[in-house]
PDB file of C-alpha atoms in Angstrom:
ATOM      1  CA  UNK A   6      -3.066 -16.149 -17.489  1.00 46.00           C
ATOM      2  CA  UNK A   7      -4.612 -18.694 -20.033  1.00 46.00           C
ATOM      3  CA  UNK A   8      -8.245 -16.558 -19.711  1.00 46.00           C
ATOM      4  CA  UNK A   9     -11.549 -18.222 -21.187  1.00 59.00           C
ATOM      5  CA  UNK A  10     -13.090 -15.559 -20.930  1.00 66.00           C
ATOM      6  CA  UNK A  11     -13.265 -12.391 -22.441  1.00 83.00           C
ATOM      7  CA  UNK A  12     -11.613  -9.273 -20.480  1.00 95.00           C
ATOM      8  CA  UNK A  13     -13.602  -6.948 -19.851  1.00 96.00           C
ATOM      9  CA  UNK A  14     -13.318  -3.325 -21.727  1.00 97.00           C
ATOM     10  CA  UNK A  15     -10.314  -0.830 -19.612  1.00 97.00           C
ATOM     11  CA  UNK A  16     -13.081   1.589 -19.522  1.00 97.00           C
ATOM     12  CA  UNK A  17     -14.959  -0.104 -17.814  1.00 98.00           C
ATOM     13  CA  UNK A  18     -12.448  -1.258 -15.590  1.00 98.00           C
ATOM     14  CA  UNK A  19     -10.903   1.545 -14.828  1.00 97.00           C
ATOM     15  CA  UNK A  20     -13.989   3.382 -13.971  1.00 98.00           C
ATOM     16  CA  UNK A  21     -14.907   0.667 -11.485  1.00 98.00           C
ATOM     17  CA  UNK A  22     -11.692  -0.079  -9.771  1.00 98.00           C
ATOM     18  CA  UNK A  23     -10.909   3.877  -9.320  1.00 98.00           C
ATOM     19  CA  UNK A  24     -14.911   3.921  -7.523  1.00 98.00           C
ATOM     20  CA  UNK A  25     -13.719   0.468  -5.656  1.00 98.00           C
ATOM     21  CA  UNK A  26     -10.758   2.502  -4.104  1.00 98.00           C
ATOM     22  CA  UNK A  27     -12.261   5.348  -3.758  1.00 97.00           C
ATOM     23  CA  UNK A  28     -14.669   3.255  -1.327  1.00 97.00           C
ATOM     24  CA  UNK A  29     -11.810   1.602   0.667  1.00 97.00           C
ATOM     25  CA  UNK A  30     -10.469   4.976   1.919  1.00 97.00           C
ATOM     26  CA  UNK A  31     -13.983   6.177   2.866  1.00 97.00           C
ATOM     27  CA  UNK A  32     -14.563   2.688   4.935  1.00 97.00           C
ATOM     28  CA  UNK A  33     -13.311   3.600   8.743  1.00 95.00           C
ATOM     29  CA  UNK A  34     -10.711   0.742   8.748  1.00 95.00           C
ATOM     30  CA  UNK A  35      -8.715   2.437   5.816  1.00 94.00           C
ATOM     31  CA  UNK A  36      -6.121   3.746   8.256  1.00 93.00           C
ATOM     32  CA  UNK A  37      -5.778   0.508   9.924  1.00 93.00           C
ATOM     33  CA  UNK A  38      -5.288  -1.390   6.884  1.00 91.00           C
ATOM     34  CA  UNK A  39      -2.719   0.880   5.745  1.00 88.00           C
ATOM     35  CA  UNK A  40      -1.097   0.649   9.125  1.00 86.00           C
ATOM     36  CA  UNK A  41      -0.893  -2.700  10.486  1.00 85.00           C
ATOM     37  CA  UNK A  42      -0.506  -3.918   6.238  1.00 82.00           C
ATOM     38  CA  UNK A  43       3.691  -2.762   7.661  1.00 76.00           C
ATOM     39  CA  UNK A  44       3.281  -3.354  10.965  1.00 70.00           C
ATOM     40  CA  UNK A  45       5.238  -6.767  10.815  1.00 58.00           C
ATOM     41  CA  UNK A  46       7.547  -5.727   8.035  1.00 60.00           C
ATOM     42  CA  UNK A  47       9.440  -8.424   9.386  1.00 62.00           C
ATOM     43  CA  UNK A  48       7.090 -11.244   8.942  1.00 64.00           C
ATOM     44  CA  UNK A  49       6.711 -10.518   5.180  1.00 63.00           C
ATOM     45  CA  UNK A  50      10.238  -9.980   4.144  1.00 65.00           C
ATOM     46  CA  UNK A  51      11.350 -12.415   1.586  1.00 76.00           C
ATOM     47  CA  UNK A  52      14.307 -12.967  -1.193  1.00 75.00           C
ATOM     48  CA  UNK A  53      11.976 -13.064  -4.501  1.00 75.00           C
ATOM     49  CA  UNK A  54      10.075 -10.916  -4.593  1.00 82.00           C
ATOM     50  CA  UNK A  55      10.863  -7.121  -3.010  1.00 84.00           C
ATOM     51  CA  UNK A  56      14.470  -7.817  -3.348  1.00 83.00           C
ATOM     52  CA  UNK A  57      14.100  -7.367  -6.779  1.00 87.00           C
ATOM     53  CA  UNK A  58      13.361  -3.956  -6.456  1.00 89.00           C
ATOM     54  CA  UNK A  59      17.132  -1.808  -7.305  1.00 90.00           C
ATOM     55  CA  UNK A  60      18.405  -0.936  -3.206  1.00 90.00           C
ATOM     56  CA  UNK A  61      15.353  -1.933  -1.540  1.00 87.00           C
ATOM     57  CA  UNK A  62      15.079  -0.055   1.378  1.00 85.00           C
ATOM     58  CA  UNK A  63      12.013  -1.467   3.528  1.00 82.00           C
ATOM     59  CA  UNK A  64      11.190   1.857   5.541  1.00 83.00           C
ATOM     60  CA  UNK A  65      12.006   3.803   1.468  1.00 89.00           C
ATOM     61  CA  UNK A  66       9.789   1.228  -0.384  1.00 90.00           C
ATOM     62  CA  UNK A  67       6.569  -0.066   1.578  1.00 88.00           C
ATOM     63  CA  UNK A  68       4.674   2.485   1.202  1.00 91.00           C
ATOM     64  CA  UNK A  69       4.680   3.063  -2.122  1.00 94.00           C
ATOM     65  CA  UNK A  70       4.479  -0.701  -2.348  1.00 93.00           C
ATOM     66  CA  UNK A  71       1.888  -0.546  -0.201  1.00 93.00           C
ATOM     67  CA  UNK A  72      -0.295   2.134  -2.586  1.00 96.00           C
ATOM     68  CA  UNK A  73       0.592  -0.251  -5.649  1.00 97.00           C
ATOM     69  CA  UNK A  74      -0.888  -3.099  -3.856  1.00 95.00           C
ATOM     70  CA  UNK A  75      -4.679  -1.562  -2.428  1.00 97.00           C
ATOM     71  CA  UNK A  76      -4.648  -0.474  -6.796  1.00 98.00           C
ATOM     72  CA  UNK A  77      -3.552  -4.119  -7.669  1.00 98.00           C
ATOM     73  CA  UNK A  78      -6.277  -6.119  -5.374  1.00 98.00           C
ATOM     74  CA  UNK A  79      -8.883  -2.878  -6.493  1.00 98.00           C
ATOM     75  CA  UNK A  80      -8.589  -3.724 -10.552  1.00 98.00           C
ATOM     76  CA  UNK A  81      -8.868  -7.377  -9.911  1.00 97.00           C
ATOM     77  CA  UNK A  82     -11.942  -6.737  -7.954  1.00 98.00           C
ATOM     78  CA  UNK A  83     -13.808  -5.152 -10.638  1.00 98.00           C
ATOM     79  CA  UNK A  84     -12.569  -7.364 -13.478  1.00 98.00           C
ATOM     80  CA  UNK A  85     -13.669 -10.501 -11.041  1.00 97.00           C
ATOM     81  CA  UNK A  86     -17.056  -8.833 -10.426  1.00 97.00           C
ATOM     82  CA  UNK A  87     -17.502  -7.831 -14.432  1.00 97.00           C
ATOM     83  CA  UNK A  88     -17.302 -11.233 -15.485  1.00 96.00           C
ATOM     84  CA  UNK A  89     -19.410 -12.605 -12.775  1.00 96.00           C
ATOM     85  CA  UNK A  90     -17.236 -14.129 -10.759  1.00 95.00           C
ATOM     86  CA  UNK A  91     -14.566 -15.504 -12.591  1.00 95.00           C
ATOM     87  CA  UNK A  92     -11.057 -16.663 -10.003  1.00 94.00           C
ATOM     88  CA  UNK A  93      -8.769 -16.918 -13.585  1.00 94.00           C
ATOM     89  CA  UNK A  94     -10.244 -13.341 -14.968  1.00 95.00           C
ATOM     90  CA  UNK A  95      -9.046 -11.723 -11.779  1.00 96.00           C
ATOM     91  CA  UNK A  96      -6.024 -13.198 -11.358  1.00 95.00           C
ATOM     92  CA  UNK A  97      -4.056 -10.092 -13.444  1.00 96.00           C
ATOM     93  CA  UNK A  98      -0.399 -10.292 -14.119  1.00 95.00           C
ATOM     94  CA  UNK A  99       0.839  -8.282 -11.840  1.00 95.00           C
ATOM     95  CA  UNK A 100       5.504  -7.990 -10.726  1.00 94.00           C
ATOM     96  CA  UNK A 101       6.067  -9.880  -7.997  1.00 90.00           C
ATOM     97  CA  UNK A 102       7.808  -7.372  -5.700  1.00 91.00           C
ATOM     98  CA  UNK A 103       3.709  -5.286  -6.067  1.00 93.00           C
ATOM     99  CA  UNK A 104       2.512  -9.693  -5.363  1.00 91.00           C
ATOM    100  CA  UNK A 105       4.097  -9.174  -2.392  1.00 89.00           C
ATOM    101  CA  UNK A 106       2.580  -6.387  -1.498  1.00 90.00           C
ATOM    102  CA  UNK A 107      -1.008  -7.729  -1.984  1.00 93.00           C
ATOM    103  CA  UNK A 108      -0.423 -10.853  -0.056  1.00 89.00           C
ATOM    104  CA  UNK A 109       0.588  -8.507   3.399  1.00 89.00           C
ATOM    105  CA  UNK A 110      -2.679  -6.506   2.554  1.00 92.00           C
ATOM    106  CA  UNK A 111      -4.367  -9.363   2.236  1.00 92.00           C
ATOM    107  CA  UNK A 112      -2.766 -11.390   5.550  1.00 89.00           C
ATOM    108  CA  UNK A 113      -5.096  -8.723   7.574  1.00 91.00           C
ATOM    109  CA  UNK A 114      -8.189 -10.648   7.006  1.00 93.00           C
ATOM    110  CA  UNK A 115     -10.750  -9.900   9.623  1.00 94.00           C
ATOM    111  CA  UNK A 116     -10.289  -6.087   8.538  1.00 94.00           C
ATOM    112  CA  UNK A 117     -10.024  -7.244   4.534  1.00 95.00           C
ATOM    113  CA  UNK A 118     -13.079  -9.254   5.642  1.00 96.00           C
ATOM    114  CA  UNK A 119     -15.185  -6.615   7.166  1.00 96.00           C
ATOM    115  CA  UNK A 120     -14.443  -4.150   3.729  1.00 96.00           C
ATOM    116  CA  UNK A 121     -15.640  -6.908   1.691  1.00 97.00           C
ATOM    117  CA  UNK A 122     -18.784  -6.947   3.628  1.00 97.00           C
ATOM    118  CA  UNK A 123     -19.384  -3.241   4.267  1.00 97.00           C
ATOM    119  CA  UNK A 124     -18.541  -2.523   0.647  1.00 97.00           C
ATOM    120  CA  UNK A 125     -20.447  -5.293  -1.352  1.00 97.00           C
ATOM    121  CA  UNK A 126     -16.875  -6.723  -3.040  1.00 97.00           C
ATOM    122  CA  UNK A 127     -14.805  -9.425  -3.366  1.00 97.00           C
ATOM    123  CA  UNK A 128     -11.228  -9.039  -3.734  1.00 97.00           C
ATOM    124  CA  UNK A 129     -10.286 -12.529  -4.812  1.00 95.00           C
ATOM    125  CA  UNK A 130      -6.350 -14.114  -4.945  1.00 91.00           C
ATOM    126  CA  UNK A 131      -6.274 -17.589  -5.876  1.00 85.00           C
ATOM    127  CA  UNK A 132      -3.026 -18.061  -5.565  1.00 79.00           C
ATOM    128  CA  UNK A 133      -2.569 -21.187  -7.908  1.00 75.00           C
ATOM    129  CA  UNK A 134      -3.547 -19.411 -10.712  1.00 76.00           C
ATOM    130  CA  UNK A 135      -0.886 -16.865 -10.196  1.00 78.00           C
ATOM    131  CA  UNK A 136       1.168 -16.092 -13.395  1.00 78.00           C
ATOM    132  CA  UNK A 137       4.350 -13.741 -12.745  1.00 79.00           C
ATOM    133  CA  UNK A 138       4.494 -12.725 -16.347  1.00 89.00           C
ATOM    134  CA  UNK A 139       3.477  -9.559 -16.033  1.00 95.00           C
ATOM    135  CA  UNK A 140       5.226  -7.187 -19.184  1.00 95.00           C
ATOM    136  CA  UNK A 141       4.558  -3.575 -19.341  1.00 95.00           C
ATOM    137  CA  UNK A 142       2.249  -2.540 -21.641  1.00 96.00           C
ATOM    138  CA  UNK A 143      -0.077  -5.797 -20.997  1.00 96.00           C
ATOM    139  CA  UNK A 144      -3.885  -5.521 -20.023  1.00 96.00           C
ATOM    140  CA  UNK A 145      -2.862  -4.797 -16.696  1.00 97.00           C
ATOM    141  CA  UNK A 146      -1.709  -1.753 -17.241  1.00 98.00           C
ATOM    142  CA  UNK A 147      -4.479  -0.392 -20.079  1.00 98.00           C
ATOM    143  CA  UNK A 148      -7.056  -1.098 -16.547  1.00 98.00           C
ATOM    144  CA  UNK A 149      -4.225   0.864 -13.927  1.00 98.00           C
ATOM    145  CA  UNK A 150      -4.102   3.685 -16.455  1.00 98.00           C
ATOM    146  CA  UNK A 151      -7.929   3.498 -16.953  1.00 98.00           C
ATOM    147  CA  UNK A 152      -8.611   3.510 -13.480  1.00 98.00           C
ATOM    148  CA  UNK A 153      -6.748   7.021 -13.705  1.00 98.00           C
ATOM    149  CA  UNK A 154      -3.617   6.627 -12.165  1.00 98.00           C
ATOM    150  CA  UNK A 155      -1.463   7.317 -14.883  1.00 97.00           C
ATOM    151  CA  UNK A 156       1.425   4.916 -16.139  1.00 96.00           C
ATOM    152  CA  UNK A 157       2.254   1.902 -13.703  1.00 97.00           C
ATOM    153  CA  UNK A 158       6.199   3.117 -11.715  1.00 97.00           C
ATOM    154  CA  UNK A 159       8.498   1.439 -13.202  1.00 96.00           C
ATOM    155  CA  UNK A 160      10.764   1.252  -9.890  1.00 96.00           C
ATOM    156  CA  UNK A 161       8.612  -1.682  -8.775  1.00 96.00           C
ATOM    157  CA  UNK A 162       5.974  -2.542 -11.316  1.00 97.00           C
ATOM    158  CA  UNK A 163       9.419  -4.332 -13.675  1.00 95.00           C
ATOM    159  CA  UNK A 164       9.073  -7.191 -16.449  1.00 96.00           C
ATOM    160  CA  UNK A 165       9.454 -10.929 -15.996  1.00 94.00           C
ATOM    161  CA  UNK A 166      11.866 -11.252 -17.867  1.00 95.00           C
ATOM    162  CA  UNK A 167      14.141  -8.478 -15.378  1.00 95.00           C
ATOM    163  CA  UNK A 168      12.870  -9.609 -12.561  1.00 92.00           C
ATOM    164  CA  UNK A 169      14.134 -13.440 -13.630  1.00 91.00           C
ATOM    165  CA  UNK A 170      17.960 -11.292 -14.649  1.00 93.00           C
ATOM    166  CA  UNK A 171      17.751 -10.257 -10.742  1.00 92.00           C
ATOM    167  CA  UNK A 172      16.608 -13.005  -9.391  1.00 88.00           C
ATOM    168  CA  UNK A 173      19.246 -14.511 -10.791  1.00 89.00           C
ATOM    169  CA  UNK A 174      22.377 -12.337  -9.594  1.00 90.00           C
ATOM    170  CA  UNK A 175      20.270 -12.468  -6.540  1.00 88.00           C
ATOM    171  CA  UNK A 176      21.114 -16.486  -6.235  1.00 85.00           C
ATOM    172  CA  UNK A 177      24.010 -16.077  -6.461  1.00 88.00           C
ATOM    173  CA  UNK A 178      24.944 -13.776  -3.904  1.00 84.00           C
ATOM    174  CA  UNK A 179      22.611 -16.055  -1.726  1.00 82.00           C
ATOM    175  CA  UNK A 180      24.502 -19.012  -2.902  1.00 77.00           C
ATOM    176  CA  UNK A 181      27.867 -17.172  -1.797  1.00 79.00           C
ATOM    177  CA  UNK A 182      26.402 -17.298   1.909  1.00 77.00           C
ATOM    178  CA  UNK A 183      24.529 -21.058   1.816  1.00 74.00           C
ATOM    179  CA  UNK A 184      21.165 -19.991   0.452  1.00 77.00           C
ATOM    180  CA  UNK A 185      19.515 -21.914  -1.957  1.00 71.00           C
ATOM    181  CA  UNK A 186      16.802 -22.560  -4.293  1.00 71.00           C
ATOM    182  CA  UNK A 187      15.682 -17.921  -3.574  1.00 68.00           C
ATOM    183  CA  UNK A 188      15.291 -18.564  -0.202  1.00 69.00           C
ATOM    184  CA  UNK A 189      13.878 -21.764  -0.107  1.00 72.00           C
ATOM    185  CA  UNK A 190      16.877 -23.966   1.780  1.00 78.00           C
ATOM    186  CA  UNK A 191      19.863 -23.332   2.824  1.00 78.00           C
ATOM    187  CA  UNK A 192      23.307 -25.470   4.001  1.00 76.00           C
ATOM    188  CA  UNK A 193      23.722 -23.357   7.694  1.00 75.00           C
ATOM    189  CA  UNK A 194      24.329 -25.288  10.891  1.00 77.00           C
ATOM    190  CA  UNK A 195      23.580 -22.712  14.016  1.00 77.00           C
ATOM    191  CA  UNK A 196      26.110 -23.005  16.729  1.00 73.00           C
ATOM    192  CA  UNK A 197      25.906 -22.972  20.297  1.00 75.00           C
ATOM    193  CA  UNK A 198      27.260 -19.706  21.129  1.00 71.00           C
ATOM    194  CA  UNK A 199      24.106 -18.457  18.327  1.00 61.00           C
ATOM    195  CA  UNK A 200      26.580 -18.132  14.986  1.00 66.00           C
ATOM    196  CA  UNK A 201      25.735 -19.130  11.629  1.00 60.00           C
ATOM    197  CA  UNK A 202      28.358 -21.779   9.781  1.00 65.00           C
ATOM    198  CA  UNK A 203      27.983 -23.403   6.444  1.00 63.00           C
ATOM    199  CA  UNK A 204      27.437 -27.193   7.130  1.00 61.00           C
ATOM    200  CA  UNK A 205      30.452 -29.171   6.196  1.00 56.00           C
ATOM    201  CA  UNK A 206      30.315 -30.571   3.004  1.00 49.00           C
TER     202      UNK A 206
END
């Protein structure tokens, strides 16, 4: 993140983020938000975020990742508010697995819009400003800890260098079955009987 704005103090962000998260939990749409965010799991499984978690399992990891995602949304909302609406400042460094769950939550557009209106809070997210350069000990961690949530769980809060290392391993495996560019292309054809086959080179 390259912002020209002076980032707000950790104590202020942490205090406000904790308040925002409490408000979200008290909102009548909270349970629906949790359920809806995980309901269409087959739609938001990807090649480059969730699979970087060791021994990734949707059934085991979806709920804890959802906890991290709503915390991130509260932190980003607090920074956005405390900087007078600066989207760049609010686009905090977040690891890929957590960011993917943030997308799953924000996909509940109607509910999130209603929650924003009811709470008087904006949950900013600008894809063009995303930077996956998260490293432990950065300002995001300071904000997270100041909110009273302890230390971000290392299982999901992976440093960018470790994500890159794991992606290289994953891409080698993907490539062996014809899947390229982190799942953004493949060399598979589909035969009339429905079986996938590698295209002839």
